PDB file of C-alpha atoms in Angstrom:
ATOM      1  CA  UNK D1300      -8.156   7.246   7.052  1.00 36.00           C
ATOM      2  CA  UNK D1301      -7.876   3.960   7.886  1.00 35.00           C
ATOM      3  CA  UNK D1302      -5.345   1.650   5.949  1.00 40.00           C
ATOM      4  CA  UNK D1303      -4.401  -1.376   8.306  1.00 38.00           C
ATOM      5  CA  UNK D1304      -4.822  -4.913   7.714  1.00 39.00           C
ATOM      6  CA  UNK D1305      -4.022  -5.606  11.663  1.00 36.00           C
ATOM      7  CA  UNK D1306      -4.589  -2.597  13.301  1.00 39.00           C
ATOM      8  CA  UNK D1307      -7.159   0.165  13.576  1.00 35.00           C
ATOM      9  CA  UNK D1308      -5.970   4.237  14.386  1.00 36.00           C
ATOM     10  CA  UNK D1309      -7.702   5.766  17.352  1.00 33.00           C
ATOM     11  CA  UNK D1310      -7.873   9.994  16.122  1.00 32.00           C
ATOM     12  CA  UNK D1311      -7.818  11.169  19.655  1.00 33.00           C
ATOM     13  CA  UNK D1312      -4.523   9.551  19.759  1.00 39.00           C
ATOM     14  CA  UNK D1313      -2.821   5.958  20.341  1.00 40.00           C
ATOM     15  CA  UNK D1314      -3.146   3.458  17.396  1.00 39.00           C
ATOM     16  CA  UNK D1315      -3.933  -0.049  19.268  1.00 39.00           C
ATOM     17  CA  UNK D1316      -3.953  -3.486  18.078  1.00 36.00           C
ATOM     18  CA  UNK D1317      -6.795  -5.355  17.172  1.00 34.00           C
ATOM     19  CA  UNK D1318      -5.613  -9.024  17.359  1.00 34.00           C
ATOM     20  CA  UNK D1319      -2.533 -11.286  17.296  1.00 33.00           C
ATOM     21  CA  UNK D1320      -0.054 -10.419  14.770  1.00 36.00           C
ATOM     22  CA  UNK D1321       2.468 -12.775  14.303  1.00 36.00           C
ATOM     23  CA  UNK D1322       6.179 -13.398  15.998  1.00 35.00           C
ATOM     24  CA  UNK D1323       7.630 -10.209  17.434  1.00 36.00           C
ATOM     25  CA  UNK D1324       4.715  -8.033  17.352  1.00 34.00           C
ATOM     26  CA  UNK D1325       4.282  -6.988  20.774  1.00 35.00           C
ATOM     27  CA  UNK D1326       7.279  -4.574  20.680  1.00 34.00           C
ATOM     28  CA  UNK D1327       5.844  -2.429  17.513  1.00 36.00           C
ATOM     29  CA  UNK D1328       1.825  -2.731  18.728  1.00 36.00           C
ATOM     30  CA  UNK D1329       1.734  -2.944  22.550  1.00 36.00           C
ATOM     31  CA  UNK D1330       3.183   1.067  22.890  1.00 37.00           C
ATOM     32  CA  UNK D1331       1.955   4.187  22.461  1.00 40.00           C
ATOM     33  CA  UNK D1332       3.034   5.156  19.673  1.00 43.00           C
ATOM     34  CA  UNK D1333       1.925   8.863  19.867  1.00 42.00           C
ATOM     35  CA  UNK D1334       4.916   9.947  22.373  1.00 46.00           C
ATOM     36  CA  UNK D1335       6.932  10.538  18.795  1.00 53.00           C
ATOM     37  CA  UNK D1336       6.733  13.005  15.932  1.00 53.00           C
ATOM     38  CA  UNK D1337       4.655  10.149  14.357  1.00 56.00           C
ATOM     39  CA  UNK D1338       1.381  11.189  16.332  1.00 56.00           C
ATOM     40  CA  UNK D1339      -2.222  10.991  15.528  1.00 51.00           C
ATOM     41  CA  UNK D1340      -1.266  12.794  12.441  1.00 54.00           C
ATOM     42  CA  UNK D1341       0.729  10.484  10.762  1.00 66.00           C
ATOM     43  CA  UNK D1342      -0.468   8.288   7.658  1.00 75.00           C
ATOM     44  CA  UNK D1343      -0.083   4.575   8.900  1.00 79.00           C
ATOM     45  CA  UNK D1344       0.810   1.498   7.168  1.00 81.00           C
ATOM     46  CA  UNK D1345       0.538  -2.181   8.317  1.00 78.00           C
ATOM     47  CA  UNK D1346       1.188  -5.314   7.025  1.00 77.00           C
ATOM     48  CA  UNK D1347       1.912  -8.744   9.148  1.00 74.00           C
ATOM     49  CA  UNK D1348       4.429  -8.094  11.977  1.00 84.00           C
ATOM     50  CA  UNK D1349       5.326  -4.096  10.085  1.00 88.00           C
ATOM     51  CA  UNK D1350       4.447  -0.992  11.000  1.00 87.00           C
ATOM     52  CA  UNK D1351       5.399   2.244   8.953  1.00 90.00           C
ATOM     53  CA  UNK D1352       4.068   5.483   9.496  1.00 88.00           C
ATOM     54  CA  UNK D1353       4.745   8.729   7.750  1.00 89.00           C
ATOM     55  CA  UNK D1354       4.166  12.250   8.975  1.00 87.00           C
ATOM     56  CA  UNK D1355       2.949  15.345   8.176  1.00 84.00           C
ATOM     57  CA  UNK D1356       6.576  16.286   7.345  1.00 86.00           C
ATOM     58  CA  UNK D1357       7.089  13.572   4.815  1.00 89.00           C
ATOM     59  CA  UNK D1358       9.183  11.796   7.833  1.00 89.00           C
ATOM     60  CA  UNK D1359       8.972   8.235   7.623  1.00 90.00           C
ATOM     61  CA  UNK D1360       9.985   4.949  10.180  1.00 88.00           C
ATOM     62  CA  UNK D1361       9.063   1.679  10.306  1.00 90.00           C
ATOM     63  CA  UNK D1362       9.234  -0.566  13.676  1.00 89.00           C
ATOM     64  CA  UNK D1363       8.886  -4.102  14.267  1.00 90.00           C
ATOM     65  CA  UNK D1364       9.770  -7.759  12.149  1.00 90.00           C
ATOM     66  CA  UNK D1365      12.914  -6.207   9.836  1.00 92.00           C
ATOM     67  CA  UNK D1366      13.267  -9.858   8.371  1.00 91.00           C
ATOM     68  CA  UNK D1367      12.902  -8.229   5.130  1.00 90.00           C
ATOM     69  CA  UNK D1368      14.694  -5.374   5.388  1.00 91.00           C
ATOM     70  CA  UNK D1369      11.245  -2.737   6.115  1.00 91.00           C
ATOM     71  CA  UNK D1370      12.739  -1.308   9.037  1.00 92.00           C
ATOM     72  CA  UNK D1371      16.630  -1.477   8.594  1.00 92.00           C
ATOM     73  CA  UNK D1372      16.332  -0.538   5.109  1.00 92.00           C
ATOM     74  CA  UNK D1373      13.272   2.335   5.433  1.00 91.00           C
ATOM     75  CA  UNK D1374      14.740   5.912   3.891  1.00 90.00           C
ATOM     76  CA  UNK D1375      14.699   8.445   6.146  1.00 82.00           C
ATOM     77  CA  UNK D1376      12.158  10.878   4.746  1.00 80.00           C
ATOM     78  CA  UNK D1377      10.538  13.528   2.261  1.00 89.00           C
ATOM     79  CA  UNK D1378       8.150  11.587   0.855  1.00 94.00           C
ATOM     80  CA  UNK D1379       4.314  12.430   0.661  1.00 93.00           C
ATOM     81  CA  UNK D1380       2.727   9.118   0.479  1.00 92.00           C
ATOM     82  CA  UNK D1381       3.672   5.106   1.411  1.00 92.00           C
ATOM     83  CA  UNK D1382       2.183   1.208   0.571  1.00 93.00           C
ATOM     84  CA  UNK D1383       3.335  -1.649   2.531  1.00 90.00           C
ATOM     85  CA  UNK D1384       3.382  -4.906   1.267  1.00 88.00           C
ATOM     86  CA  UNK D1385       4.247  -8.068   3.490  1.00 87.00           C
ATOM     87  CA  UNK D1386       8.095  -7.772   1.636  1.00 89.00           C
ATOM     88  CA  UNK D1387       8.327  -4.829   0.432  1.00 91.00           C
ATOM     89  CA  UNK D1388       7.255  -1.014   0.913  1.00 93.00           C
ATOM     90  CA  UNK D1389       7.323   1.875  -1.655  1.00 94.00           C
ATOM     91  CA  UNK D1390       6.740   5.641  -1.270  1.00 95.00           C
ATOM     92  CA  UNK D1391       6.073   8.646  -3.089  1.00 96.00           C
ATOM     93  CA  UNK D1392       8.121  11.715  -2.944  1.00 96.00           C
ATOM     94  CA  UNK D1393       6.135  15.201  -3.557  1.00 95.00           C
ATOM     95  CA  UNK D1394       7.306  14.982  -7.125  1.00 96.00           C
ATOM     96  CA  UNK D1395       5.351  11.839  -7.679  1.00 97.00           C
ATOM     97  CA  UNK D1396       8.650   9.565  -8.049  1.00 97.00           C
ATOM     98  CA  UNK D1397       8.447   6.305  -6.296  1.00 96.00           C
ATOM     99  CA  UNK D1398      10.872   5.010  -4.350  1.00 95.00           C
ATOM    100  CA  UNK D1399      11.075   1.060  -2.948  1.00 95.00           C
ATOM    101  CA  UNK D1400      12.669  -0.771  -0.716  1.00 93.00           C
ATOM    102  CA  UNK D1401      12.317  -4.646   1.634  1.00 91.00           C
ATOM    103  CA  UNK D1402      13.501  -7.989   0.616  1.00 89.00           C
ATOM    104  CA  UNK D1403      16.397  -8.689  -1.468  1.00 81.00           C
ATOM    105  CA  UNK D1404      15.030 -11.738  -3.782  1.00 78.00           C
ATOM    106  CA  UNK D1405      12.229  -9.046  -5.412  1.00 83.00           C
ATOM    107  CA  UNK D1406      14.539  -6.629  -6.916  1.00 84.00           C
ATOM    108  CA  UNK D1407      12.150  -6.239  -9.657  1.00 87.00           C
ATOM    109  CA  UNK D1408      10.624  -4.496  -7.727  1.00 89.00           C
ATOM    110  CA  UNK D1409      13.417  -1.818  -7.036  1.00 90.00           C
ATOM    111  CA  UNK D1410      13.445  -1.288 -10.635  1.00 91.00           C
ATOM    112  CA  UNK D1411      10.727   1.897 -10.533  1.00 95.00           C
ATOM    113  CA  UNK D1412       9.789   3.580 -13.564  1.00 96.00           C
ATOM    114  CA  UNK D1413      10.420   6.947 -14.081  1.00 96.00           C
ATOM    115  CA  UNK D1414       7.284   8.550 -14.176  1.00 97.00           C
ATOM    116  CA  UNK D1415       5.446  10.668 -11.664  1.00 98.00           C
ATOM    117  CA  UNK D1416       2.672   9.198  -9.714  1.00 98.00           C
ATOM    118  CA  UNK D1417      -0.317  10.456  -7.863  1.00 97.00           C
ATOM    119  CA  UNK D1418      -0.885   6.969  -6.177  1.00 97.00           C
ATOM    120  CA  UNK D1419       1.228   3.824  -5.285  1.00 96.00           C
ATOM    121  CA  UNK D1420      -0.431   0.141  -4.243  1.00 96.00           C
ATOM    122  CA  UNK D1421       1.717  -2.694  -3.322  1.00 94.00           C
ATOM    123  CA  UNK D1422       1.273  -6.249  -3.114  1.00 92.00           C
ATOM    124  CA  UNK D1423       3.231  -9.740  -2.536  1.00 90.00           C
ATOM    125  CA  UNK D1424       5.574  -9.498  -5.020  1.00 90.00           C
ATOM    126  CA  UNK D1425       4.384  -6.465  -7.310  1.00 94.00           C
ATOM    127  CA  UNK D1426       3.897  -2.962  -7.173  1.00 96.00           C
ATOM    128  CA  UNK D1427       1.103  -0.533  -9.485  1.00 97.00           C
ATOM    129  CA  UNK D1428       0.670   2.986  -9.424  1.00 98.00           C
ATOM    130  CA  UNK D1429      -1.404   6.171 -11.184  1.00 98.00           C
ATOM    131  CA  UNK D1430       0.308   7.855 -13.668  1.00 98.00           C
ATOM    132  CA  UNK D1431      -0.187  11.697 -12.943  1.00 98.00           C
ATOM    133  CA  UNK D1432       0.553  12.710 -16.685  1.00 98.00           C
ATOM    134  CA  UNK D1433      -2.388  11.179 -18.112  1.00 98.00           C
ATOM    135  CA  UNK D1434      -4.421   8.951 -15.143  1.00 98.00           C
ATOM    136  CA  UNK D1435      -3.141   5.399 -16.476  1.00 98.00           C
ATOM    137  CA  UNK D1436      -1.843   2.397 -14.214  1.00 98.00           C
ATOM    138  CA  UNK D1437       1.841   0.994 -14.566  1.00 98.00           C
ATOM    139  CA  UNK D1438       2.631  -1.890 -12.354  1.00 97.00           C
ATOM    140  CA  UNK D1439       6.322  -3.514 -11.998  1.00 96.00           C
ATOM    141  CA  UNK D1440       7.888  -6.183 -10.262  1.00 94.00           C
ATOM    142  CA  UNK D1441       7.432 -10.162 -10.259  1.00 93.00           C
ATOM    143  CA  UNK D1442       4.485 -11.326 -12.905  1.00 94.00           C
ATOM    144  CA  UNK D1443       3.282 -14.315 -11.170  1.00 90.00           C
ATOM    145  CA  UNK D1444      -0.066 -13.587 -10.539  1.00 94.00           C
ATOM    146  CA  UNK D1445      -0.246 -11.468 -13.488  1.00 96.00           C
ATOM    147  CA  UNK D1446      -0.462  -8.221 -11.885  1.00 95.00           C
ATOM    148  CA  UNK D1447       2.308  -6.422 -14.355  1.00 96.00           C
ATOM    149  CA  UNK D1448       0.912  -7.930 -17.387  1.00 97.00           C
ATOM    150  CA  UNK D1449      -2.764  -8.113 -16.729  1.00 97.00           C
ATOM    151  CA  UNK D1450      -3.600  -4.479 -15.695  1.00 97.00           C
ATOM    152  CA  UNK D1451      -6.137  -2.245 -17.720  1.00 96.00           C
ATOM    153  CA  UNK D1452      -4.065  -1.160 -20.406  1.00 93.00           C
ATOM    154  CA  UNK D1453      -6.152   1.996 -21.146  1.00 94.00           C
ATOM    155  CA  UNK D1454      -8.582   4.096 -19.263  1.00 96.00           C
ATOM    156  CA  UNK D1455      -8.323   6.644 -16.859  1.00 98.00           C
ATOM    157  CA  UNK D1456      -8.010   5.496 -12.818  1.00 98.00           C
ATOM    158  CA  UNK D1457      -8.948   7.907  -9.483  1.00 97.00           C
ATOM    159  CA  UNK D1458      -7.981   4.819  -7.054  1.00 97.00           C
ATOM    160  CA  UNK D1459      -6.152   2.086  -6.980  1.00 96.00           C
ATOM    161  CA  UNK D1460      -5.486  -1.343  -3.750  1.00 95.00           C
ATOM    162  CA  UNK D1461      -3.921  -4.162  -3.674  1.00 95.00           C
ATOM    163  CA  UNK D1462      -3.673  -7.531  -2.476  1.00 91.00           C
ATOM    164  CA  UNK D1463      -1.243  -9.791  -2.008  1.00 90.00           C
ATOM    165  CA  UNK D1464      -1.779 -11.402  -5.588  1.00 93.00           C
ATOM    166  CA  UNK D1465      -4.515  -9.267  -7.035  1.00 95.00           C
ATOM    167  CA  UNK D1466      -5.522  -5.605  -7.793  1.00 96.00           C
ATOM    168  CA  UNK D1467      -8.137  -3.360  -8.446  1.00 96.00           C
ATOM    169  CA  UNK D1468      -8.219  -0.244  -9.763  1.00 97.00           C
ATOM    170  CA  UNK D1469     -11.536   2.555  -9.607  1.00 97.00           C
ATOM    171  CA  UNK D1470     -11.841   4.182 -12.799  1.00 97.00           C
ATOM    172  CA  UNK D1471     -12.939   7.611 -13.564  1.00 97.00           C
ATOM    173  CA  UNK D1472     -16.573   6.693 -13.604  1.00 97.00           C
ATOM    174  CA  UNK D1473     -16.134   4.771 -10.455  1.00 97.00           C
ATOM    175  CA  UNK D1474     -16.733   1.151 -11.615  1.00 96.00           C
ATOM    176  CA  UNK D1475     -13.879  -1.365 -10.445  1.00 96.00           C
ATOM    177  CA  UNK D1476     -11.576  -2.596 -13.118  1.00 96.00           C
ATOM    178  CA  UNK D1477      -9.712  -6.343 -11.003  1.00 96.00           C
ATOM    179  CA  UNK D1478      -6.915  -8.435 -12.326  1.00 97.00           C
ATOM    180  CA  UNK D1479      -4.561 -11.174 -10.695  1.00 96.00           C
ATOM    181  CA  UNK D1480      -5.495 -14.239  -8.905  1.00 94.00           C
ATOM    182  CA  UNK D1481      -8.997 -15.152  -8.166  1.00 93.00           C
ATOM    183  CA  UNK D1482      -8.482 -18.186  -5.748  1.00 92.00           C
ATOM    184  CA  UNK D1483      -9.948 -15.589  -3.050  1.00 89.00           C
ATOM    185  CA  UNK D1484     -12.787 -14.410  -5.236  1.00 90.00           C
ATOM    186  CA  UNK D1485     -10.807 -10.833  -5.375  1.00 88.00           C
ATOM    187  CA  UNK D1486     -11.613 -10.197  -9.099  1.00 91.00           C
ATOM    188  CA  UNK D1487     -14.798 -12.097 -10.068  1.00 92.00           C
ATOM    189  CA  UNK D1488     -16.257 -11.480  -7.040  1.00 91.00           C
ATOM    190  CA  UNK D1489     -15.643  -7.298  -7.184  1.00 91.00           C
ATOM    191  CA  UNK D1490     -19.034  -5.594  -6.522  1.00 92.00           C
ATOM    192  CA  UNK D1491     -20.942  -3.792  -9.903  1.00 92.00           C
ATOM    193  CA  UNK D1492     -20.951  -0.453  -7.436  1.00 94.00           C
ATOM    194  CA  UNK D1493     -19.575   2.943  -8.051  1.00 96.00           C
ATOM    195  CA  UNK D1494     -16.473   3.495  -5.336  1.00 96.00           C
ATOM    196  CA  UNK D1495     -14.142   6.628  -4.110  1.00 96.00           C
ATOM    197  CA  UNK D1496     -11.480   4.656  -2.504  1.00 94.00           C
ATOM    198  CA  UNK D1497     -10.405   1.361  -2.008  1.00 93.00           C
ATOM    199  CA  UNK D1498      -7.967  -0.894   0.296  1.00 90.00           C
ATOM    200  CA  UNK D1499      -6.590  -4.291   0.242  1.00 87.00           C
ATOM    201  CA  UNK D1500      -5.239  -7.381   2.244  1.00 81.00           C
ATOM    202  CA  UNK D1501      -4.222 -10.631   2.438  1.00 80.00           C
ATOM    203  CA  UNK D1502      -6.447 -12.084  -0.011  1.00 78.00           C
ATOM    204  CA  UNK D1503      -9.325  -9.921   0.026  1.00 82.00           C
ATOM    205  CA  UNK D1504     -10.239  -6.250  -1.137  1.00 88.00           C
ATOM    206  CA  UNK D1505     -12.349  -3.626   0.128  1.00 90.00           C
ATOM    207  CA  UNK D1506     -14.083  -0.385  -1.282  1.00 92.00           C
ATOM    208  CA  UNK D1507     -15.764   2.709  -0.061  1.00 94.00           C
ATOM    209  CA  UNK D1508     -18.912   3.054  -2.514  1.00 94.00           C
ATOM    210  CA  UNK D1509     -19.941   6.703  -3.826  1.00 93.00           C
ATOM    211  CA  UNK D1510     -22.793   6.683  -1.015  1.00 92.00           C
ATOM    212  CA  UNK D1511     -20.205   6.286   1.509  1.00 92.00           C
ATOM    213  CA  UNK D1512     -20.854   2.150   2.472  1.00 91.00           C
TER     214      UNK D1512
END
């Protein structure tokens, strides 16, 4: 599975960089990063100068620009899934509970909700995740784009991605429900397709449609 706005994973082993990255990259992208416990295994997380990766033991480190507090900050493990955000990162332990961390001035977002969750997204400044008691969305953390107070209020969701300042979420039937800023064309421009999964970026989102395109 590939999750990486910067970077693409290579199966057979090293994950490699695609492009520039930004200040202080080169130490996080240049190495193999396979020589660890975090090997070709590992679930993998990217976002500007940030890399996180989480293994198959629900170990989790983060390497590279710790200007925010990703790296220094990152928990040490037992979680069984992760979302990166350019500020901020969040991840799931087994029991669904979410657990976030990164820059100081969005402590909003450190403010998680109780519930258990089968799926976490996060963006600039906001977080949203799938309820595993009945399948809804609850998002937290700064409002500025509307992402807390503009999600689907009802409905039933199998996937969920964010941007930096929007979101969509795949409902049961597959059809995209998108909120939050549209500067990008991120919501109006959200394809009438059926999808099974679903990633996002700086400004743009992408989906895997039912036929696998």
């Amino acid at each position: 599975r590939i999750a990486l706005e910067y970077l693409a994973k290579d199966y057979s082993g090293p994950i490699e960089a695609l492009g520039a990255v930004g200040a202080g990259a080169g130490s996080v992208y240049e190495r193999n990063l396979t020589s660890d416990p975090f090997d070709a295994s590992a679930l993998v997380r990217g976002a500007g100068a940030t890399l996180c990766r989480l293994n198959s033991s629900g170990a989790l480190r983060c390497d590279g620009d710790d200007s925010a507090g990703l790296v220094s900050d990152a928990p040490a493990g037992g979680y069984a899934q992760l979302a990166l955000g350019p500020d901020v990162a969040c991840a799931l332990h087994p029991a669904g509970m979410a657990h976030c961390w990164g820059h100081t001035a969005l402590s909003r977002l450190f403010d998680e909700p109780s519930d258990a969750f089968s799926e976490i997204a996060v963006g600039l400044r906001a977080a949203c995740a799938i309820r595993r008691s009945d399948a809804g969305l609850s998002c937290w953390g700064d409002d500025d784009d509307a992402i807390v107070s503009a999600k689907p209020s009802a409905g039933q969701f199998i996937g969920l991605a964010l941007a930096e300042r929007s979101a969509c979420a795949i409902r049961s039937d597959g059809q995209l429900s998108c909120w939050g800023d549209d500067s990008t064309g991120a919501v109006s421009g959200a394809p009438a397709q059926t999808f099974t999964a679903a990633e996002g970026g700086d400004g743009f989102l992408c989906g895997v449609t039912s036929d696998g395109s």
